[in-house]
C-alpha cells in the first residue's frame, strides 16, 4: 500500500511532486522516489526512509522547463526498503519510469522470460517487470500507448500504476486494477494520485478510475479507456474536504488532532439522520425496501473496523433482534461462509480501500447477498462497489492509528440498529432513549478530552511496561480489543484485549506487577461482574487502571488509577470509553519517543492482501 502521485502541465516541478507524496506518506513511508521530465530527459531520484522535511530545492532534479513528473512513497512488499527497491523503476534504456501500488503475482515468471530476452534487473521488486515488459513490447507495438496496454494485459495481481516515457514527456500513463487511482482535473494541468488528499491543493474536481481502466493524462486534459481499448466516459466528482482538514492545525500530531475532533465527528455522524418524531434514524444511502427484507446481517471488516463490527453485532442483535455474524475480510473471502437468503453483508472500512474487505464484498455479491458499505472516504472503492451504504462523515483521518473513525462507525451502527429495530418492534420510547443518548455524546466527549492532561500523567507512569492486558465484557470487550490495538500500533508494547470472564481460563496467569491491566467497567448491566474480575486481578498482585462511570467508588478502591467517563446507555459506553484509551496509548507512545502518526511497519490503508 504505497502512495502514487503524478502531475502534468503548468507548474510541474519537483516541489509540487514532493508536496504531493508528503500528503500520501501515511500510505507507506519506508522509502520514496521522484521522476521528472525536464529538458527532454527523465531524471529520477530514490531515497530510503521518510520524506519528512526533504526540500525539493536540495534535490538535483533539474527544475526549469519540467513538463511532468511522478512520485511515490513505499510500503515494502517485495524487497527490503533500499534505494534500489524504491520507486520509480525503469527499463534497460532508462526511458521508461514507472511507479506502482499493489502486488504483481506473476512477476517471477515474467522476470525469467524478460531475463532470457536480455533484460537486466536492478531491484528485487515485483514492480520492475512492468517497465521492462513495456520496453520489450515497444519493439513490436506501434506506440507506447499500445505497448503500455499490452503489458497490462500480461499482469496478474493488483496495481495502480503511473508511467512516463522520455519520448512523450507531456503525458503520464495510468492504470488501475485493484488499487485506487484518482485523477485531478485542473485548467492547465492534470494530476493523478492514490487518494484525493494531495489533489485538494490543486483542484476539487476528480475522477475515480475503476478496475480495468487506464487513462492518458496531458496538461490540457485526459482520455480514459478500458484495457480492451474501449473509450470510457467518467463522472466528475467533487472532493468533500478542504486543505485545512488535512493539515495538523497546530496539533503536534494528526492522531491527537483526530482524537480531539471527536465531539464534532461524532455529531457529524448523526447530523441530519435523527427523526425524533418517529424515534428512528433516516439513512439516505440505504433504501427502506432493502432493510425491510433483511433476515440476518454479516459484518466484514479488518483491524479497528472489525472491532467496531463486533459492537455492531451486539447493537443489531439487541436493538433490532437481527442475528448478526462478524468476519475478518480475509476469513470471509476464503472460508466459504454460509450466506443464506435475506443476508445483508455490511462492509465497514474507514479508507474504503482495504483489499481483504473489498474482496469480501465481491465474494458476497457473487453469492447473491445484498451489500452496504459503512465507509469514511467518499468515492472509495468499497463504497462504490457496494453502491449503497452509510458514510460516517468523520472527515479525513491521516493518523495511521484509527481514532475518530472508530467512534463515528459506532454512532452509525447505532443509527442502523435503531432504524432496523424500529422496523421490528423497538418502541418509540426506546428509540428516543437511544437518540437522546446519541445527541449527548459530543458534549460528553468534550468533557473526557478535558481530562487529557491527567490521562497523560497516568500514562507516563506505565510507559516503561512491556506487556498490558485490557479486559471488558459485552460492549466493552471489543473496546478492550481496540484499546489494546491502539497501544500495540503506536507504542510497540505487547497488549492483549481479553473478554473479562475468559481471564480465568488462561490469561489470568499473566497477571503480575509487571503486567498492568486496563479494566473497562462502565456498563451498568455487568458492573458487578467486572468488580469481581478486578478483585481476582488485585488478589494476584495485578495493577489496575480502571475506566468506569463517574462516582464508582468501589472500582476506584480497587484501581491504582481510575478514569471516569460520563454516564450513557450501555450500548453507547464504547463511544466514550475508547477516548481515554486512545489518549492513554498516545501518551505512552509519546513518552517512549515513538512516531505516533507513522508507526513502524504500518500503513493507513492496506490495499494488498
Ligand atoms: C487501525 O488503527 C489500523 N490502522 C488498522 O487496523 C485499520 O483499522 C485496518 O487496516 C482497517 O482499515 P479500514 O477501516 O480502512 O478498512
Coordinates of C-alpha atoms and ligand atoms in Angstrom, one line a residue, residues 302-305 349-352 354 400-402 485-486 489 606, ligand 1:
X302 CA -10.4 -5.6 9.3
X303 CA -8.5 -4.1 12.3
X304 CA -10.2 -1.3 14.1
X305 CA -13.2 -1.5 11.8
X349 CA -13.9 0.3 6.3
X350 CA -12.6 3.8 7.1
X351 CA -10.5 4.0 3.9
X352 CA -12.9 2.1 1.8
X354 CA -8.8 -2.3 2.4
X400 CA -2.3 5.6 10.8
X401 CA -3.9 4.6 14.1
X402 CA -7.7 5.0 13.6
X485 CA -4.8 -2.5 19.3
X486 CA -4.1 1.3 19.7
X489 CA 0.1 0.0 16.9
X606 CA -3.9 -1.9 3.4
Ligands
LIG1 C1 -6.3 0.9 12.9 O1 -5.8 1.8 13.8 C2 -5.4 0.4 11.9 N1 -4.9 1.5 11.1 C3 -5.9 -0.7 11.0 O2 -6.2 -1.8 11.9 C4 -7.2 -0.4 10.3 O3 -8.3 -0.3 11.1 C5 -7.5 -1.6 9.3 O4 -6.4 -1.6 8.4 C6 -8.8 -1.4 8.5 O5 -8.7 -0.2 7.8 P1 -10.1 0.3 7.1 O6 -11.0 0.7 8.2 O7 -9.6 1.5 6.3 O8 -10.6 -0.8 6.2

